[in-house]
Amino acid sequence: MAKKVPVMEIFGPTIQGEGIVTGRKTMFVRTGGCDYSCAWCDSAFTWDGSERGQLMTGEMIWSKLMEIGTVDGIRNFNHITITGGNPALYNEPIAELITYAHAAGVEVGLETQGSRWQDWFLDVDDLTISPKPPSSTMRTDWVVLDSIIERLPNYSLKVVVFDEADFDYAEVVNARYKPSELYLSVGNDNSSEAGSIAERLLEKLEWLWQKVIATPSMNNAKPLPQLHALVWANKRGV
């Protein structure tokens, strides 16, 4: 019997708002379950028990993507973003989804915190490792993170920054791994706030820019807003 993964959301096409493929049209697959419980998680519904997902095989996920991502019989996407929760908790269903996507000429992106390894990481087209800073209240297992990054031929790093301690943590990550791509993402202090949040995110972005500008060790860092939050605020499913 084919193995299944809990899926909380499948939506798109939309625009990727963070990391190395910011601005790219993509479909989203959000899996349920996480081995972390970050204090500021903007998708806590994936792991806190407040919502129930649907168990799906990789083939079922691909079929759903094609169903909602097709316009007049034409596939309206060439990229999928797999996120969570932590998709790295699962093996066969995600590997199967990647196989279906690549067979159709569709690229696959993934974001994970670097707490679990899966062999299918090597088949992901744009893989973002996003270790969690002090504000998350999670502790980084550097031995595990080291072992994952050592096995990846291509990856980018992203650190969410809420405060000075998070920025210091990003400096440590940067010095430890010397990535070719390091993204700093502005933290959203209130992921349930209604209405536009662009003003406060841009104020935080200016602070983050000034930190990077003043810090020689972060010359390679790319501080960016959550682009989707500037446009759609805290709206889900976009």
Tab-separated table of C-alpha atoms in Angstrom:
chain	number	residue	atom	x	y	z
A	1	MET	CA	0.000	0.000	0.000
A	2	ALA	CA	1.337	3.435	-0.959
A	3	LYS	CA	2.406	5.534	1.986
A	4	LYS	CA	0.671	8.826	2.712
A	5	VAL	CA	1.597	12.179	4.207
A	6	PRO	CA	-0.741	14.557	6.073
A	7	VAL	CA	-1.425	17.569	3.862
A	8	MET	CA	-2.895	20.718	5.392
A	9	GLU	CA	-3.084	22.928	2.288
A	10	ILE	CA	-2.537	22.802	-1.446
A	11	PHE	CA	-2.965	26.141	-3.186
A	12	GLY	CA	-1.773	28.345	-6.013
A	13	PRO	CA	-0.563	29.478	-8.344
A	14	THR	CA	0.760	32.296	-6.191
A	15	ILE	CA	4.025	34.206	-5.772
A	16	GLN	CA	6.823	32.945	-3.549
A	17	GLY	CA	7.532	35.604	-0.954
A	18	GLU	CA	10.783	34.442	0.666
A	19	GLY	CA	14.249	33.121	0.001
A	20	ILE	CA	16.157	32.282	-3.142
A	21	VAL	CA	13.111	32.123	-5.440
A	22	THR	CA	11.361	35.254	-4.143
A	23	GLY	CA	8.996	36.552	-6.796
A	24	ARG	CA	8.578	33.250	-8.649
A	25	LYS	CA	5.147	31.885	-9.510
A	26	THR	CA	4.660	28.637	-7.626
A	27	MET	CA	2.181	26.147	-6.226
A	28	PHE	CA	2.278	25.396	-2.485
A	29	VAL	CA	2.001	22.063	-0.720
A	30	ARG	CA	1.909	22.403	3.074
A	31	THR	CA	2.410	19.215	5.057
A	32	GLY	CA	1.246	18.631	8.620
A	33	GLY	CA	3.392	17.740	11.600
A	34	CYS	CA	6.591	19.275	12.898
A	35	ASP	CA	9.391	18.296	15.253
A	36	TYR	CA	9.622	21.968	16.331
A	37	SER	CA	7.097	24.275	18.004
A	38	CYS	CA	8.452	27.748	17.304
A	39	ALA	CA	7.006	30.475	19.508
A	40	TRP	CA	6.173	32.700	16.543
A	41	CYS	CA	5.253	30.007	13.992
A	42	ASP	CA	2.904	31.483	11.369
A	43	SER	CA	1.583	28.029	10.464
A	44	ALA	CA	1.112	26.470	13.898
A	45	PHE	CA	-2.131	24.922	12.662
A	46	THR	CA	0.082	22.327	10.953
A	47	TRP	CA	1.186	20.864	14.289
A	48	ASP	CA	-0.853	22.222	17.214
A	49	GLY	CA	-3.911	20.027	16.664
A	50	SER	CA	-6.238	22.899	15.798
A	51	GLU	CA	-6.784	21.568	12.272
A	52	ARG	CA	-6.735	18.153	10.627
A	53	GLY	CA	-5.049	17.471	7.327
A	54	GLN	CA	-5.830	14.939	4.620
A	55	LEU	CA	-3.648	11.859	4.176
A	56	MET	CA	-2.379	11.794	0.603
A	57	THR	CA	0.089	9.864	-1.528
A	58	GLY	CA	2.527	11.675	-3.780
A	59	GLU	CA	0.331	10.788	-6.749
A	60	MET	CA	-2.745	12.231	-5.027
A	61	ILE	CA	-0.898	15.470	-4.275
A	62	TRP	CA	0.256	15.769	-7.886
A	63	SER	CA	-3.277	15.157	-9.158
A	64	LYS	CA	-4.619	17.884	-6.875
A	65	LEU	CA	-1.922	20.310	-8.029
A	66	MET	CA	-2.865	19.646	-11.633
A	67	GLU	CA	-6.553	20.038	-10.841
A	68	ILE	CA	-6.272	23.482	-9.285
A	69	GLY	CA	-3.254	24.671	-11.279
A	70	THR	CA	-4.637	24.104	-14.780
A	71	VAL	CA	-6.340	26.796	-16.864
A	72	ASP	CA	-8.253	25.832	-20.014
A	73	GLY	CA	-6.385	22.547	-20.161
A	74	ILE	CA	-2.959	24.185	-19.821
A	75	ARG	CA	-0.757	23.726	-16.746
A	76	ASN	CA	-0.327	27.181	-15.218
A	77	PHE	CA	2.802	26.503	-13.134
A	78	ASN	CA	6.309	25.150	-13.477
A	79	HIS	CA	7.367	25.242	-9.825
A	80	ILE	CA	6.138	23.693	-6.575
A	81	THR	CA	7.068	24.789	-3.061
A	82	ILE	CA	6.882	22.110	-0.361
A	83	THR	CA	6.617	23.541	3.126
A	84	GLY	CA	5.090	22.755	6.507
A	85	GLY	CA	5.286	22.027	9.336
A	86	ASN	CA	8.389	20.098	8.452
A	87	PRO	CA	8.159	18.097	5.211
A	88	ALA	CA	11.444	16.389	6.119
A	89	LEU	CA	9.512	14.162	8.525
A	90	TYR	CA	8.320	12.146	5.519
A	91	ASN	CA	10.059	10.018	2.934
A	92	GLU	CA	8.254	8.052	0.199
A	93	PRO	CA	5.249	10.347	-0.476
A	94	ILE	CA	7.433	13.429	-0.952
A	95	ALA	CA	9.938	11.520	-3.069
A	96	GLU	CA	7.038	10.290	-5.206
A	97	LEU	CA	5.701	13.836	-5.636
A	98	ILE	CA	9.122	15.057	-6.765
A	99	THR	CA	9.288	12.235	-9.312
A	100	TYR	CA	5.901	13.219	-10.772
A	101	ALA	CA	6.882	16.894	-10.870
A	102	HIS	CA	10.210	16.318	-12.594
A	103	ALA	CA	8.620	13.969	-15.133
A	104	ALA	CA	6.382	16.900	-16.121
A	105	GLY	CA	9.264	19.395	-16.242
A	106	VAL	CA	8.214	21.094	-13.001
A	107	GLU	CA	10.852	22.237	-10.506
A	108	VAL	CA	10.522	21.678	-6.770
A	109	GLY	CA	11.505	23.916	-3.864
A	110	LEU	CA	11.683	22.996	-0.193
A	111	GLU	CA	12.128	24.850	3.076
A	112	THR	CA	13.080	22.941	6.222
A	113	GLN	CA	14.842	23.807	9.462
A	114	GLY	CA	17.664	21.305	9.071
A	115	SER	CA	16.664	18.925	11.853
A	116	ARG	CA	16.054	15.805	9.735
A	117	TRP	CA	17.721	14.343	6.635
A	118	GLN	CA	15.933	12.733	3.700
A	119	ASP	CA	17.673	11.328	0.616
A	120	TRP	CA	15.178	13.135	-1.612
A	121	PHE	CA	16.790	16.426	-0.552
A	122	LEU	CA	19.301	15.696	-3.321
A	123	ASP	CA	16.495	15.827	-5.907
A	124	VAL	CA	15.114	19.210	-4.797
A	125	ASP	CA	15.835	22.030	-7.253
A	126	ASP	CA	16.005	24.863	-4.715
A	127	LEU	CA	16.475	23.761	-1.121
A	128	THR	CA	16.412	26.280	1.694
A	129	ILE	CA	17.722	25.360	5.131
A	130	SER	CA	16.194	27.692	7.721
A	131	PRO	CA	17.634	27.062	11.205
A	132	LYS	CA	15.584	28.695	13.908
A	133	PRO	CA	16.985	31.622	15.940
A	134	PRO	CA	16.654	32.233	19.708
A	135	SER	CA	13.298	34.013	19.419
A	136	SER	CA	11.753	30.733	18.264
A	137	THR	CA	12.638	29.153	21.667
A	138	MET	CA	14.006	26.143	19.757
A	139	ARG	CA	17.587	24.928	20.164
A	140	THR	CA	19.698	24.154	17.100
A	141	ASP	CA	21.326	20.721	17.047
A	142	TRP	CA	24.534	21.807	15.355
A	143	VAL	CA	25.778	18.235	14.890
A	144	VAL	CA	22.658	17.297	12.921
A	145	LEU	CA	22.667	20.551	10.968
A	146	ASP	CA	26.349	20.097	10.129
A	147	SER	CA	25.721	16.574	8.846
A	148	ILE	CA	22.857	17.744	6.610
A	149	ILE	CA	24.691	20.687	5.094
A	150	GLU	CA	27.806	18.590	4.468
A	151	ARG	CA	25.745	16.289	2.227
A	152	LEU	CA	24.106	19.026	0.158
A	153	PRO	CA	25.834	20.057	-3.081
A	154	ASN	CA	23.516	23.062	-3.472
A	155	TYR	CA	21.423	24.904	-0.911
A	156	SER	CA	20.636	28.324	0.481
A	157	LEU	CA	20.379	29.405	4.103
A	158	LYS	CA	17.637	31.597	5.533
A	159	VAL	CA	17.361	32.970	9.056
A	160	VAL	CA	14.289	34.802	10.325
A	161	VAL	CA	15.350	37.850	12.343
A	162	PHE	CA	13.131	39.423	14.985
A	163	ASP	CA	15.712	41.064	17.258
A	164	GLU	CA	19.390	41.579	18.105
A	165	ALA	CA	19.820	38.034	19.451
A	166	ASP	CA	18.455	36.603	16.205
A	167	PHE	CA	20.838	38.760	14.179
A	168	ASP	CA	23.753	37.526	16.299
A	169	TYR	CA	22.582	33.958	15.663
A	170	ALA	CA	22.519	34.669	11.909
A	171	GLU	CA	26.122	35.855	12.164
A	172	VAL	CA	27.073	32.553	13.811
A	173	VAL	CA	25.300	30.562	11.092
A	174	ASN	CA	26.986	32.612	8.379
A	175	ALA	CA	30.452	32.160	9.869
A	176	ARG	CA	29.950	28.435	10.442
A	177	TYR	CA	28.740	27.498	6.955
A	178	LYS	CA	29.947	30.339	4.715
A	179	PRO	CA	27.004	29.881	2.344
A	180	SER	CA	26.958	31.277	-1.159
A	181	GLU	CA	23.360	32.341	-0.522
A	182	LEU	CA	22.297	33.733	2.874
A	183	TYR	CA	18.877	35.320	3.245
A	184	LEU	CA	17.650	37.204	6.285
A	185	SER	CA	13.884	37.380	6.529
A	186	VAL	CA	12.100	40.025	8.565
A	187	GLY	CA	10.151	38.421	11.400
A	188	ASN	CA	6.405	39.002	11.566
A	189	ASP	CA	5.644	39.818	15.200
A	190	ASN	CA	1.900	39.221	14.875
A	191	SER	CA	0.844	36.638	12.301
A	192	SER	CA	-2.818	36.952	13.307
A	193	GLU	CA	-3.143	40.732	12.920
A	194	ALA	CA	-5.935	41.813	10.588
A	195	GLY	CA	-5.498	44.423	7.882
A	196	SER	CA	-2.331	45.731	6.295
A	197	ILE	CA	0.925	44.987	8.110
A	198	ALA	CA	3.212	46.483	5.477
A	199	GLU	CA	4.133	49.596	7.467
A	200	ARG	CA	5.474	47.768	10.503
A	201	LEU	CA	7.256	45.149	8.347
A	202	LEU	CA	8.977	47.868	6.343
A	203	GLU	CA	10.056	49.609	9.556
A	204	LYS	CA	11.574	46.327	10.733
A	205	LEU	CA	13.188	45.854	7.317
A	206	GLU	CA	14.879	49.248	7.567
A	207	TRP	CA	16.283	48.228	10.961
A	208	LEU	CA	17.556	44.961	9.472
A	209	TRP	CA	19.115	46.740	6.506
A	210	GLN	CA	20.972	49.081	8.848
A	211	LYS	CA	22.253	46.085	10.836
A	212	VAL	CA	23.591	44.414	7.708
A	213	ILE	CA	25.092	47.646	6.363
A	214	ALA	CA	26.983	48.189	9.644
A	215	THR	CA	28.262	44.586	9.968
A	216	PRO	CA	31.288	43.548	7.855
A	217	SER	CA	30.787	39.848	8.612
A	218	MET	CA	27.380	40.027	6.886
A	219	ASN	CA	28.583	41.452	3.576
A	220	ASN	CA	27.072	38.468	1.753
A	221	ALA	CA	23.673	38.594	3.481
A	222	LYS	CA	20.499	39.504	1.627
A	223	PRO	CA	17.953	41.031	4.042
A	224	LEU	CA	14.470	40.797	2.554
A	225	PRO	CA	10.860	41.312	3.636
A	226	GLN	CA	8.255	38.586	3.475
A	227	LEU	CA	7.073	39.814	0.100
A	228	HIS	CA	3.719	38.041	0.320
A	229	ALA	CA	3.037	39.667	3.703
A	230	LEU	CA	3.578	43.141	2.246
A	231	VAL	CA	0.934	42.451	-0.384
A	232	TRP	CA	-1.485	40.037	1.298
A	233	ALA	CA	-0.713	40.603	4.994
A	234	ASN	CA	-1.616	37.536	7.090
A	235	LYS	CA	-4.098	36.075	4.614
A	236	ARG	CA	-3.903	32.291	4.208
A	237	GLY	CA	-3.985	30.306	1.010
A	238	VAL	CA	-2.162	32.860	-1.134
